[in-house]
XYZ file of C-alpha atoms in Angstrom:
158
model
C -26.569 0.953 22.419
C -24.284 -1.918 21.334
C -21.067 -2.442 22.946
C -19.943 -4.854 20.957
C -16.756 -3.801 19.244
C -15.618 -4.901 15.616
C -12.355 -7.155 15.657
C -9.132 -5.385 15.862
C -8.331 -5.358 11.718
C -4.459 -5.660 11.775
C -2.890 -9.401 12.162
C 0.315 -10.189 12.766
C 2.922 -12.496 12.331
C 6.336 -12.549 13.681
C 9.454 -15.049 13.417
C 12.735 -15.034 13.793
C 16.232 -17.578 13.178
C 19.745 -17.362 12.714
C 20.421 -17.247 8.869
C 24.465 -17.502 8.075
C 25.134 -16.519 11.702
C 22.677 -13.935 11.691
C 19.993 -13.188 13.836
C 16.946 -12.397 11.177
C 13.522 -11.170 12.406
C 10.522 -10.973 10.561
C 7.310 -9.409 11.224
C 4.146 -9.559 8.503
C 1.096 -6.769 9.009
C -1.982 -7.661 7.223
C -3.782 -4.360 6.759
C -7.089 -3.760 4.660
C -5.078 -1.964 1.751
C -1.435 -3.856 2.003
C 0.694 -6.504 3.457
C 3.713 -5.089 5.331
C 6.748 -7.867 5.801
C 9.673 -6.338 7.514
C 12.795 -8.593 7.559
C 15.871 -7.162 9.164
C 19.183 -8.802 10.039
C 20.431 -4.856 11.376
C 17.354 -4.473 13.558
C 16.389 -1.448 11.160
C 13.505 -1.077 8.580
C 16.327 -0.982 5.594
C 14.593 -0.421 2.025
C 11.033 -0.310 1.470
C 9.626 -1.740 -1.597
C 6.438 -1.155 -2.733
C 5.008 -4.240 -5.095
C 1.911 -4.957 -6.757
C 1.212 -7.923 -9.209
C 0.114 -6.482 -12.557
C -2.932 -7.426 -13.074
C -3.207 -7.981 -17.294
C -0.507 -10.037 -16.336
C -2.591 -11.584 -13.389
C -5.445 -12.687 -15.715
C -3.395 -14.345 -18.833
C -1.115 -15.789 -16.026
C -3.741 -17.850 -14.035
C -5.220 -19.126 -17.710
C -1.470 -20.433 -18.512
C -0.447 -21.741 -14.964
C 2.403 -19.536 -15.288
C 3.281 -16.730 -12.302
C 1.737 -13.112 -12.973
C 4.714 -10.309 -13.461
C 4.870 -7.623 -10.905
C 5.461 -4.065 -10.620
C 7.917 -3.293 -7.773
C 8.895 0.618 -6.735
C 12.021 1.976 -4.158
C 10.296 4.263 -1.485
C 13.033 3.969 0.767
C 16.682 3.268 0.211
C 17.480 2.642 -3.546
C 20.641 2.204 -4.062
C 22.374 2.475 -7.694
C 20.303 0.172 -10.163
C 23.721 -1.728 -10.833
C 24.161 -2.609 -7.210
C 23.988 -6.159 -6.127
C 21.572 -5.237 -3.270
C 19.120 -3.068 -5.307
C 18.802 -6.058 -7.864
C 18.341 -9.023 -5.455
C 15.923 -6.824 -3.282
C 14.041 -6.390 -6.202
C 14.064 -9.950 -6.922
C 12.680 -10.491 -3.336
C 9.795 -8.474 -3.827
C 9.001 -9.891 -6.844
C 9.014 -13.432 -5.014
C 7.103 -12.615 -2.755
C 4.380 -10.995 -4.133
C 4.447 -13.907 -6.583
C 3.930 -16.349 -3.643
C 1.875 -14.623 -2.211
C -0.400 -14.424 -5.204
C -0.233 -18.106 -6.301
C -0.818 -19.602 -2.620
C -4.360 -16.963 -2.838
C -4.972 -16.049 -6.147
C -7.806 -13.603 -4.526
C -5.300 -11.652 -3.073
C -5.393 -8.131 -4.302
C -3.557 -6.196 -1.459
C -0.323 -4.853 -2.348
C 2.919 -5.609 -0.726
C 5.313 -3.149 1.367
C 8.338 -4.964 1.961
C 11.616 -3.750 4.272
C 14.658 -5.463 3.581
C 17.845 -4.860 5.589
C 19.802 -7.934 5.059
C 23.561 -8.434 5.281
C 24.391 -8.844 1.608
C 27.910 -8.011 0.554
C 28.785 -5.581 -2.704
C 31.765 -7.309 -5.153
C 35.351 -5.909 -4.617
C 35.879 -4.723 -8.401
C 39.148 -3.746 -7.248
C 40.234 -7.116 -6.019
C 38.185 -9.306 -8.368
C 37.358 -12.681 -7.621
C 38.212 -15.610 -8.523
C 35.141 -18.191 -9.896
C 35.238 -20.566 -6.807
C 34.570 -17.276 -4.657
C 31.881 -16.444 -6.832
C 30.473 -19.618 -7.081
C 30.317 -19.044 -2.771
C 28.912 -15.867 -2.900
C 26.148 -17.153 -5.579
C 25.752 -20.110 -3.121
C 25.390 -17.965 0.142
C 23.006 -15.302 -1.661
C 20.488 -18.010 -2.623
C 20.872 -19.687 0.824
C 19.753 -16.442 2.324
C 16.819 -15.701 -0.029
C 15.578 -19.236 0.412
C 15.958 -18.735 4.146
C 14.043 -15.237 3.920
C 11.136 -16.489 1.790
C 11.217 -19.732 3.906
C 10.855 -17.227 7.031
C 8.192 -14.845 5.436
C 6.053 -17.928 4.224
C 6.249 -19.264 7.969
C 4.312 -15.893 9.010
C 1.477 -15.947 6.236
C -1.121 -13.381 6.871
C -3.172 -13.429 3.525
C -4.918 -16.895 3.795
């Protein structure tokens, strides 16, 4: 009889930092079928996104150096298609199933991503003014450069 037991299958990678004052955690789950990356500011699973790169898209991509386009799905949490927070979490998922794909262009798993990041709606009622704009643009791409930064830090699909 052998004893000998296979590996464990799952890997994990965990991180955290303070992003804009901000304690943000991320874990990454490399299972057989999917990469799970949870990244919570809240301490709560937030939206789940479920992406895949397209893969048409996948093979004329790689002969033109260019990044393959992606096909990203709410499970969990959608908010209005016109809200800030729907759109950038979208653009998350897209980023990071397209770095994901271009640092291993053998990957094939899908990602499930959980977002619950503190990331403010517009006051239509008040309006802004372009210099608070301008910060809000400036803070949003600190985060998500932050996030990816974070995520990348905790690569499981190498």
């Amino acid at each position: 009889m052998n004893t000998q037991q296979a590996p464990f299958p799952l890997i994990n990678r965990q991180a955290a930092r303070i992003i804009q004052g901000r304690h943000t955690e991320v874990l990454v789950t490399s299972f057989v079928d999917k990469i799970l990356i949870l990244v919570s500011q809240y301490g709560k699973v937030g939206s789940l996104i479920h992406t895949t790169v397209d893969q048409q898209s996948l093979i004329a991509s790689t002969a033109a150096g260019d990044l393959a386009s992606t096909s990203s799905k709410f499970l969990l949490g959608a908010g209005s298609s016109t809200s800030k927070k729907t759109q950038l979490y979208q653009v998350y998922a897209s980023h990071i199933t397209q770095m994901i794909q271009h640092q291993n262009p053998m990957e094939s798993r899908a990602v499930v991503l959980s977002l619950a990041l503190d990331i403010q709606e517009p006051d239509l009622e008040r309006g802004q003014s372009e210099e608070e704009e301008k910060e809000e643009r400036l803070g949003d791409r600190e985060l998500f450069e932050n996030v990816v930064e974070l995520v990348n830090e905790c690569c499981v699909w190498m």
